[in-house]
PDB file of C-alpha atoms in Angstrom:
ATOM      1  CA  ILE N  97       2.105 -19.840  39.822  1.00  0.00           C
ATOM      2  CA  LEU N  98       3.533 -16.377  39.192  1.00  0.00           C
ATOM      3  CA  ASN N  99       2.597 -13.623  41.573  1.00  0.00           C
ATOM      4  CA  VAL N 100       3.526 -10.085  40.606  1.00  0.00           C
ATOM      5  CA  GLU N 101       2.799  -7.545  43.326  1.00  0.00           C
ATOM      6  CA  GLN N 102       2.867  -3.781  43.257  1.00  0.00           C
ATOM      7  CA  SER N 103       2.929  -1.268  46.060  1.00  0.00           C
ATOM      8  CA  PRO N 104       1.477   1.025  47.031  1.00  0.00           C
ATOM      9  CA  GLN N 105      -1.969   0.451  45.556  1.00  0.00           C
ATOM     10  CA  SER N 106      -2.522   4.174  45.242  1.00  0.00           C
ATOM     11  CA  LEU N 107      -0.623   7.357  45.827  1.00  0.00           C
ATOM     12  CA  HIS N 108      -1.595  11.002  45.984  1.00  0.00           C
ATOM     13  CA  VAL N 109       1.192  13.562  45.653  1.00  0.00           C
ATOM     14  CA  GLN N 110       1.515  17.265  45.004  1.00  0.00           C
ATOM     15  CA  GLU N 111       2.872  18.714  41.791  1.00  0.00           C
ATOM     16  CA  GLY N 112       6.657  18.840  41.995  1.00  0.00           C
ATOM     17  CA  ASP N 113       6.980  15.917  44.398  1.00  0.00           C
ATOM     18  CA  SER N 114       9.173  13.002  43.430  1.00  0.00           C
ATOM     19  CA  THR N 115       7.759   9.551  43.986  1.00  0.00           C
ATOM     20  CA  ASN N 116       8.519   5.894  43.489  1.00  0.00           C
ATOM     21  CA  PHE N 117       6.663   2.598  43.294  1.00  0.00           C
ATOM     22  CA  THR N 118       7.712  -1.002  43.755  1.00  0.00           C
ATOM     23  CA  CYS N 119       7.083  -4.100  41.671  1.00  0.00           C
ATOM     24  CA  SER N 120       7.933  -7.469  43.226  1.00  0.00           C
ATOM     25  CA  PHE N 121       8.093 -10.666  41.228  1.00  0.00           C
ATOM     26  CA  PRO N 122       9.345 -14.246  41.557  1.00  0.00           C
ATOM     27  CA  SER N 123      13.048 -14.221  40.726  1.00  0.00           C
ATOM     28  CA  SER N 124      13.064 -17.712  39.220  1.00  0.00           C
ATOM     29  CA  ASN N 125      12.529 -18.108  35.458  1.00  0.00           C
ATOM     30  CA  PHE N 126      12.995 -14.390  34.926  1.00  0.00           C
ATOM     31  CA  TYR N 127      13.012 -13.262  31.309  1.00  0.00           C
ATOM     32  CA  ALA N 128      11.872  -9.641  31.182  1.00  0.00           C
ATOM     33  CA  LEU N 129       9.994  -7.022  33.166  1.00  0.00           C
ATOM     34  CA  HIS N 130       7.707  -4.502  31.510  1.00  0.00           C
ATOM     35  CA  TRP N 131       6.416  -1.195  32.866  1.00  0.00           C
ATOM     36  CA  TYR N 132       3.292   0.426  31.447  1.00  0.00           C
ATOM     37  CA  ARG N 133       1.436   3.649  32.072  1.00  0.00           C
ATOM     38  CA  TRP N 134      -2.332   3.481  31.730  1.00  0.00           C
ATOM     39  CA  GLU N 135      -4.299   6.693  31.643  1.00  0.00           C
ATOM     40  CA  THR N 136      -8.048   6.608  32.043  1.00  0.00           C
ATOM     41  CA  ALA N 137      -9.898   5.957  28.763  1.00  0.00           C
ATOM     42  CA  LYS N 138      -6.646   5.323  26.895  1.00  0.00           C
ATOM     43  CA  SER N 139      -4.574   2.275  25.955  1.00  0.00           C
ATOM     44  CA  PRO N 140      -1.762   1.101  28.222  1.00  0.00           C
ATOM     45  CA  GLU N 141       1.458   2.700  27.009  1.00  0.00           C
ATOM     46  CA  ALA N 142       4.767   0.858  27.229  1.00  0.00           C
ATOM     47  CA  LEU N 143       7.388   2.674  29.292  1.00  0.00           C
ATOM     48  CA  PHE N 144      10.257   0.216  29.672  1.00  0.00           C
ATOM     49  CA  VAL N 145      11.250  -3.358  28.954  1.00  0.00           C
ATOM     50  CA  MET N 146      14.035  -4.496  31.270  1.00  0.00           C
ATOM     51  CA  THR N 147      15.950  -7.731  31.055  1.00  0.00           C
ATOM     52  CA  LEU N 148      19.292  -7.551  32.855  1.00  0.00           C
ATOM     53  CA  ASN N 149      20.002  -7.456  36.567  1.00  0.00           C
ATOM     54  CA  GLY N 150      21.076  -3.925  37.438  1.00  0.00           C
ATOM     55  CA  ASP N 151      19.341  -2.425  34.392  1.00  0.00           C
ATOM     56  CA  GLU N 152      18.459   1.236  34.705  1.00  0.00           C
ATOM     57  CA  LYS N 153      16.281   2.918  32.116  1.00  0.00           C
ATOM     58  CA  LYS N 154      15.123   6.496  31.790  1.00  0.00           C
ATOM     59  CA  LYS N 155      12.534   8.336  29.757  1.00  0.00           C
ATOM     60  CA  GLY N 156      12.288  12.015  30.570  1.00  0.00           C
ATOM     61  CA  ARG N 157      11.426  12.375  34.262  1.00  0.00           C
ATOM     62  CA  ILE N 158      10.626   8.673  34.646  1.00  0.00           C
ATOM     63  CA  SER N 159      13.245   6.051  35.385  1.00  0.00           C
ATOM     64  CA  ALA N 160      13.291   2.428  36.474  1.00  0.00           C
ATOM     65  CA  THR N 161      15.729  -0.007  38.026  1.00  0.00           C
ATOM     66  CA  LEU N 162      15.746  -3.779  38.090  1.00  0.00           C
ATOM     67  CA  ASN N 163      17.053  -6.348  40.563  1.00  0.00           C
ATOM     68  CA  THR N 164      16.403  -9.833  39.214  1.00  0.00           C
ATOM     69  CA  LYS N 165      18.248 -11.638  42.009  1.00  0.00           C
ATOM     70  CA  GLU N 166      15.958 -10.330  44.730  1.00  0.00           C
ATOM     71  CA  GLY N 167      12.932  -9.957  42.459  1.00  0.00           C
ATOM     72  CA  TYR N 168      12.027  -6.277  42.450  1.00  0.00           C
ATOM     73  CA  SER N 169      11.907  -3.232  40.239  1.00  0.00           C
ATOM     74  CA  TYR N 170      11.452   0.411  41.189  1.00  0.00           C
ATOM     75  CA  LEU N 171       9.823   3.092  39.077  1.00  0.00           C
ATOM     76  CA  TYR N 172      10.737   6.692  39.899  1.00  0.00           C
ATOM     77  CA  ILE N 173       9.035   9.889  38.802  1.00  0.00           C
ATOM     78  CA  LYS N 174      10.975  13.075  39.401  1.00  0.00           C
ATOM     79  CA  GLY N 175       9.051  16.321  39.821  1.00  0.00           C
ATOM     80  CA  SER N 176       5.565  14.827  39.306  1.00  0.00           C
ATOM     81  CA  GLN N 177       3.176  16.728  37.064  1.00  0.00           C
ATOM     82  CA  PRO N 178      -0.630  16.433  36.872  1.00  0.00           C
ATOM     83  CA  GLU N 179      -0.263  14.742  33.483  1.00  0.00           C
ATOM     84  CA  ASP N 180       1.621  11.921  35.217  1.00  0.00           C
ATOM     85  CA  SER N 181      -1.648  10.897  36.866  1.00  0.00           C
ATOM     86  CA  ALA N 182      -2.299   7.353  35.698  1.00  0.00           C
ATOM     87  CA  THR N 183      -2.107   3.735  36.767  1.00  0.00           C
ATOM     88  CA  TYR N 184       1.390   2.306  36.491  1.00  0.00           C
ATOM     89  CA  LEU N 185       1.539  -1.410  35.751  1.00  0.00           C
ATOM     90  CA  CYS N 186       4.407  -3.830  35.826  1.00  0.00           C
ATOM     91  CA  ALA N 187       4.354  -7.231  34.174  1.00  0.00           C
ATOM     92  CA  GLN N 188       6.726 -10.155  34.162  1.00  0.00           C
ATOM     93  CA  ASN N 189       7.451 -12.370  31.211  1.00  0.00           C
ATOM     94  CA  THR N 190       8.924 -15.803  31.876  1.00  0.00           C
ATOM     95  CA  GLY N 191       9.563 -16.548  28.227  1.00  0.00           C
ATOM     96  CA  PHE N 192       6.242 -18.143  27.391  1.00  0.00           C
ATOM     97  CA  GLN N 193       4.932 -15.241  25.327  1.00  0.00           C
ATOM     98  CA  LYS N 194       2.597 -14.059  28.057  1.00  0.00           C
ATOM     99  CA  LEU N 195       2.795 -11.207  30.511  1.00  0.00           C
ATOM    100  CA  VAL N 196       1.725 -11.620  34.134  1.00  0.00           C
ATOM    101  CA  PHE N 197       0.591  -8.233  35.397  1.00  0.00           C
ATOM    102  CA  GLY N 198       0.458  -6.727  38.847  1.00  0.00           C
ATOM    103  CA  THR N 199      -2.685  -4.870  39.859  1.00  0.00           C
ATOM    104  CA  GLY N 200      -0.992  -1.517  39.411  1.00  0.00           C
ATOM    105  CA  THR N 201      -0.242   1.621  41.382  1.00  0.00           C
ATOM    106  CA  ARG N 202      -2.722   4.431  40.849  1.00  0.00           C
ATOM    107  CA  LEU N 203      -1.002   7.815  40.969  1.00  0.00           C
ATOM    108  CA  LEU N 204      -2.840  11.095  41.384  1.00  0.00           C
ATOM    109  CA  VAL N 205      -0.842  14.309  41.107  1.00  0.00           C
ATOM    110  CA  SER N 206      -2.607  17.429  42.358  1.00  0.00           C
ATOM    111  CA  PRO N 207      -1.694  20.886  41.019  1.00  0.00           C
TER     112      PRO N 207
ATOM    113  CA  LYS G 211       1.745   4.001  11.632  1.00  0.00           C
ATOM    114  CA  ALA G 212      -1.763   3.170  12.814  1.00  0.00           C
ATOM    115  CA  GLY G 213      -2.067   1.701  16.291  1.00  0.00           C
ATOM    116  CA  VAL G 214      -3.874  -1.406  17.446  1.00  0.00           C
ATOM    117  CA  THR G 215      -7.599  -1.141  16.818  1.00  0.00           C
ATOM    118  CA  GLN G 216     -10.388  -3.058  18.482  1.00  0.00           C
ATOM    119  CA  THR G 217     -14.030  -3.322  17.538  1.00  0.00           C
ATOM    120  CA  PRO G 218     -16.542  -2.815  18.875  1.00  0.00           C
ATOM    121  CA  ARG G 219     -15.558  -0.477  21.701  1.00  0.00           C
ATOM    122  CA  TYR G 220     -18.659  -1.225  23.750  1.00  0.00           C
ATOM    123  CA  LEU G 221     -20.974  -4.186  23.786  1.00  0.00           C
ATOM    124  CA  ILE G 222     -23.982  -5.202  25.841  1.00  0.00           C
ATOM    125  CA  LYS G 223     -25.108  -8.815  25.817  1.00  0.00           C
ATOM    126  CA  THR G 224     -27.326 -11.018  27.930  1.00  0.00           C
ATOM    127  CA  ARG G 225     -26.440 -14.211  29.744  1.00  0.00           C
ATOM    128  CA  GLY G 226     -26.246 -17.228  27.500  1.00  0.00           C
ATOM    129  CA  GLN G 227     -25.435 -15.291  24.352  1.00  0.00           C
ATOM    130  CA  GLN G 228     -22.136 -15.434  22.571  1.00  0.00           C
ATOM    131  CA  VAL G 229     -19.900 -12.579  21.482  1.00  0.00           C
ATOM    132  CA  THR G 230     -17.041 -12.031  19.042  1.00  0.00           C
ATOM    133  CA  LEU G 231     -14.472  -9.287  19.506  1.00  0.00           C
ATOM    134  CA  SER G 232     -12.043  -8.170  16.845  1.00  0.00           C
ATOM    135  CA  CYS G 233      -8.488  -6.880  16.989  1.00  0.00           C
ATOM    136  CA  SER G 234      -6.368  -5.465  14.172  1.00  0.00           C
ATOM    137  CA  PRO G 235      -2.676  -5.327  15.088  1.00  0.00           C
ATOM    138  CA  ILE G 236      -0.117  -2.781  14.018  1.00  0.00           C
ATOM    139  CA  SER G 237       0.987  -3.448  10.456  1.00  0.00           C
ATOM    140  CA  GLY G 238       3.854  -5.925  10.427  1.00  0.00           C
ATOM    141  CA  HIS G 239       3.114  -7.334  13.877  1.00  0.00           C
ATOM    142  CA  ARG G 240       2.393 -11.044  13.811  1.00  0.00           C
ATOM    143  CA  SER G 241       1.868 -11.687  17.507  1.00  0.00           C
ATOM    144  CA  VAL G 242      -1.489 -10.823  19.059  1.00  0.00           C
ATOM    145  CA  SER G 243      -2.330 -11.378  22.719  1.00  0.00           C
ATOM    146  CA  TRP G 244      -5.646 -10.986  24.522  1.00  0.00           C
ATOM    147  CA  TYR G 245      -6.188  -9.895  28.115  1.00  0.00           C
ATOM    148  CA  GLN G 246      -9.182  -9.518  30.395  1.00  0.00           C
ATOM    149  CA  GLN G 247      -9.513  -6.917  33.108  1.00  0.00           C
ATOM    150  CA  THR G 248     -12.241  -7.103  35.722  1.00  0.00           C
ATOM    151  CA  PRO G 249     -12.702  -4.654  38.613  1.00  0.00           C
ATOM    152  CA  GLY G 250     -10.061  -5.191  41.280  1.00  0.00           C
ATOM    153  CA  GLN G 251      -8.074  -7.600  39.121  1.00  0.00           C
ATOM    154  CA  GLY G 252      -4.956  -7.012  37.117  1.00  0.00           C
ATOM    155  CA  LEU G 253      -4.858  -7.767  33.465  1.00  0.00           C
ATOM    156  CA  GLN G 254      -5.320 -11.521  33.049  1.00  0.00           C
ATOM    157  CA  PHE G 255      -3.758 -13.251  30.061  1.00  0.00           C
ATOM    158  CA  LEU G 256      -6.221 -15.111  27.838  1.00  0.00           C
ATOM    159  CA  PHE G 257      -4.178 -16.356  24.879  1.00  0.00           C
ATOM    160  CA  GLU G 258      -1.578 -15.413  22.319  1.00  0.00           C
ATOM    161  CA  TYR G 259      -1.507 -16.055  18.582  1.00  0.00           C
ATOM    162  CA  PHE G 260       1.390 -15.958  16.209  1.00  0.00           C
ATOM    163  CA  SER G 261       1.135 -16.696  12.491  1.00  0.00           C
ATOM    164  CA  GLU G 262      -2.387 -18.092  12.905  1.00  0.00           C
ATOM    165  CA  THR G 263      -1.332 -20.525  15.675  1.00  0.00           C
ATOM    166  CA  GLN G 264      -2.227 -20.311  19.338  1.00  0.00           C
ATOM    167  CA  ARG G 265       1.092 -20.432  21.176  1.00  0.00           C
ATOM    168  CA  ASN G 266      -0.027 -20.007  24.741  1.00  0.00           C
ATOM    169  CA  LYS G 267      -3.217 -20.003  26.736  1.00  0.00           C
ATOM    170  CA  GLY G 268      -4.137 -18.640  30.143  1.00  0.00           C
ATOM    171  CA  ASN G 269      -6.355 -20.212  32.780  1.00  0.00           C
ATOM    172  CA  PHE G 270      -9.756 -19.527  31.299  1.00  0.00           C
ATOM    173  CA  PRO G 271     -12.568 -21.963  30.565  1.00  0.00           C
ATOM    174  CA  GLY G 272     -13.102 -23.385  27.101  1.00  0.00           C
ATOM    175  CA  ARG G 273     -15.917 -20.888  26.506  1.00  0.00           C
ATOM    176  CA  PHE G 274     -13.143 -18.454  25.641  1.00  0.00           C
ATOM    177  CA  SER G 275     -11.590 -19.104  22.259  1.00  0.00           C
ATOM    178  CA  GLY G 276      -9.791 -17.180  19.601  1.00  0.00           C
ATOM    179  CA  ARG G 277      -8.277 -17.311  16.190  1.00  0.00           C
ATOM    180  CA  GLN G 278      -5.944 -15.384  13.980  1.00  0.00           C
ATOM    181  CA  PHE G 279      -6.204 -14.791  10.268  1.00  0.00           C
ATOM    182  CA  SER G 280      -3.487 -14.700   7.638  1.00  0.00           C
ATOM    183  CA  ASN G 281      -3.399 -10.886   7.802  1.00  0.00           C
ATOM    184  CA  SER G 282      -2.693 -11.173  11.579  1.00  0.00           C
ATOM    185  CA  ARG G 283      -6.097  -9.824  12.561  1.00  0.00           C
ATOM    186  CA  SER G 284      -7.462 -11.732  15.503  1.00  0.00           C
ATOM    187  CA  GLU G 285     -10.856 -12.474  16.961  1.00  0.00           C
ATOM    188  CA  MET G 286     -11.832 -13.789  20.327  1.00  0.00           C
ATOM    189  CA  ASN G 287     -15.121 -15.473  21.016  1.00  0.00           C
ATOM    190  CA  VAL G 288     -16.917 -16.044  24.284  1.00  0.00           C
ATOM    191  CA  SER G 289     -19.804 -18.490  24.217  1.00  0.00           C
ATOM    192  CA  THR G 290     -22.588 -18.915  26.761  1.00  0.00           C
ATOM    193  CA  LEU G 291     -21.887 -15.586  28.414  1.00  0.00           C
ATOM    194  CA  GLU G 292     -21.984 -15.317  32.201  1.00  0.00           C
ATOM    195  CA  LEU G 293     -22.366 -12.216  34.347  1.00  0.00           C
ATOM    196  CA  GLY G 294     -18.744 -12.597  35.442  1.00  0.00           C
ATOM    197  CA  ASP G 295     -17.565 -12.165  31.850  1.00  0.00           C
ATOM    198  CA  SER G 296     -18.354  -8.466  32.095  1.00  0.00           C
ATOM    199  CA  ALA G 297     -14.936  -6.892  31.683  1.00  0.00           C
ATOM    200  CA  LEU G 298     -12.620  -4.814  29.574  1.00  0.00           C
ATOM    201  CA  TYR G 299     -10.964  -6.978  26.927  1.00  0.00           C
ATOM    202  CA  LEU G 300      -7.663  -5.708  25.597  1.00  0.00           C
ATOM    203  CA  CYS G 301      -5.594  -6.991  22.762  1.00  0.00           C
ATOM    204  CA  ALA G 302      -1.937  -6.247  22.218  1.00  0.00           C
ATOM    205  CA  SER G 303       0.351  -6.778  19.278  1.00  0.00           C
ATOM    206  CA  ARG G 304       4.068  -7.212  19.100  1.00  0.00           C
ATOM    207  CA  TYR G 305       6.710  -7.302  16.417  1.00  0.00           C
ATOM    208  CA  GLU G 306       8.658 -10.380  17.408  1.00  0.00           C
ATOM    209  CA  ARG G 307      12.342  -9.904  16.823  1.00  0.00           C
ATOM    210  CA  GLY G 308      13.232 -13.394  17.959  1.00  0.00           C
ATOM    211  CA  LEU G 309      13.521 -12.807  21.715  1.00  0.00           C
ATOM    212  CA  ALA G 310       9.994 -13.313  22.950  1.00  0.00           C
ATOM    213  CA  GLY G 311       9.201 -11.306  26.025  1.00  0.00           C
ATOM    214  CA  VAL G 312      11.695  -8.564  25.277  1.00  0.00           C
ATOM    215  CA  ASP G 313       9.643  -6.750  22.668  1.00  0.00           C
ATOM    216  CA  GLU G 314       7.180  -4.082  23.657  1.00  0.00           C
ATOM    217  CA  GLN G 315       3.526  -4.978  23.442  1.00  0.00           C
ATOM    218  CA  PHE G 316       1.286  -2.292  21.986  1.00  0.00           C
ATOM    219  CA  PHE G 317      -2.218  -2.288  23.361  1.00  0.00           C
ATOM    220  CA  GLY G 318      -5.502  -1.378  21.755  1.00  0.00           C
ATOM    221  CA  PRO G 319      -8.167   0.732  23.496  1.00  0.00           C
ATOM    222  CA  GLY G 320     -10.162  -2.308  24.533  1.00  0.00           C
ATOM    223  CA  THR G 321     -13.713  -3.543  24.196  1.00  0.00           C
ATOM    224  CA  ARG G 322     -15.952  -2.994  27.207  1.00  0.00           C
ATOM    225  CA  LEU G 323     -18.314  -5.966  27.463  1.00  0.00           C
ATOM    226  CA  THR G 324     -21.316  -5.812  29.758  1.00  0.00           C
ATOM    227  CA  VAL G 325     -23.324  -8.976  30.362  1.00  0.00           C
ATOM    228  CA  LEU G 326     -26.817  -8.464  31.761  1.00  0.00           C
TER     229      LEU G 326
END
């Protein structure tokens, strides 16, 4: 049984702070890791799909790294803004066309 | 390009009834997946359809079923509703380029089902 875990559960930072979250996953049968941002009352929005050990991806102020050998991924947000407030989800795909999600990290950025 | 649409957005049913939810994927996407989210739980995979065939199924009872039509639109059905079925149901579509799991999934806004 897959078990994807995310930490912390929630985070409250001030505008301008940089922050990071962790996603841990079983390293066996790894195929891909997905990161999503989910704002309240909206659809989850895909941020990154990562497949290779050592992958680093960046979109604006948000970046992510992947370590498939030890089973973790980090998501970084540089200079957090109030509009970054959302729940950040990671999900692992083992190649069976389904994503196994963590419970998410809820980020609140105060002005 | 229009996004993934789901209907209805909100639904209230009573125990024992059945319900059908609909999902229209992004044009050209042939893979549709369904997920359930209940309070305190992450998104739980229900099933995935591709070209009208169910390819994978999560750990849900047989009361949960689905289907996909030739235009890739998908429906999921829950029979004999229980209180615990109250949840947000999301569908997601994907354009499969041949490497399953690598493509982005695009989610709809969800259907909020309340069972009384």
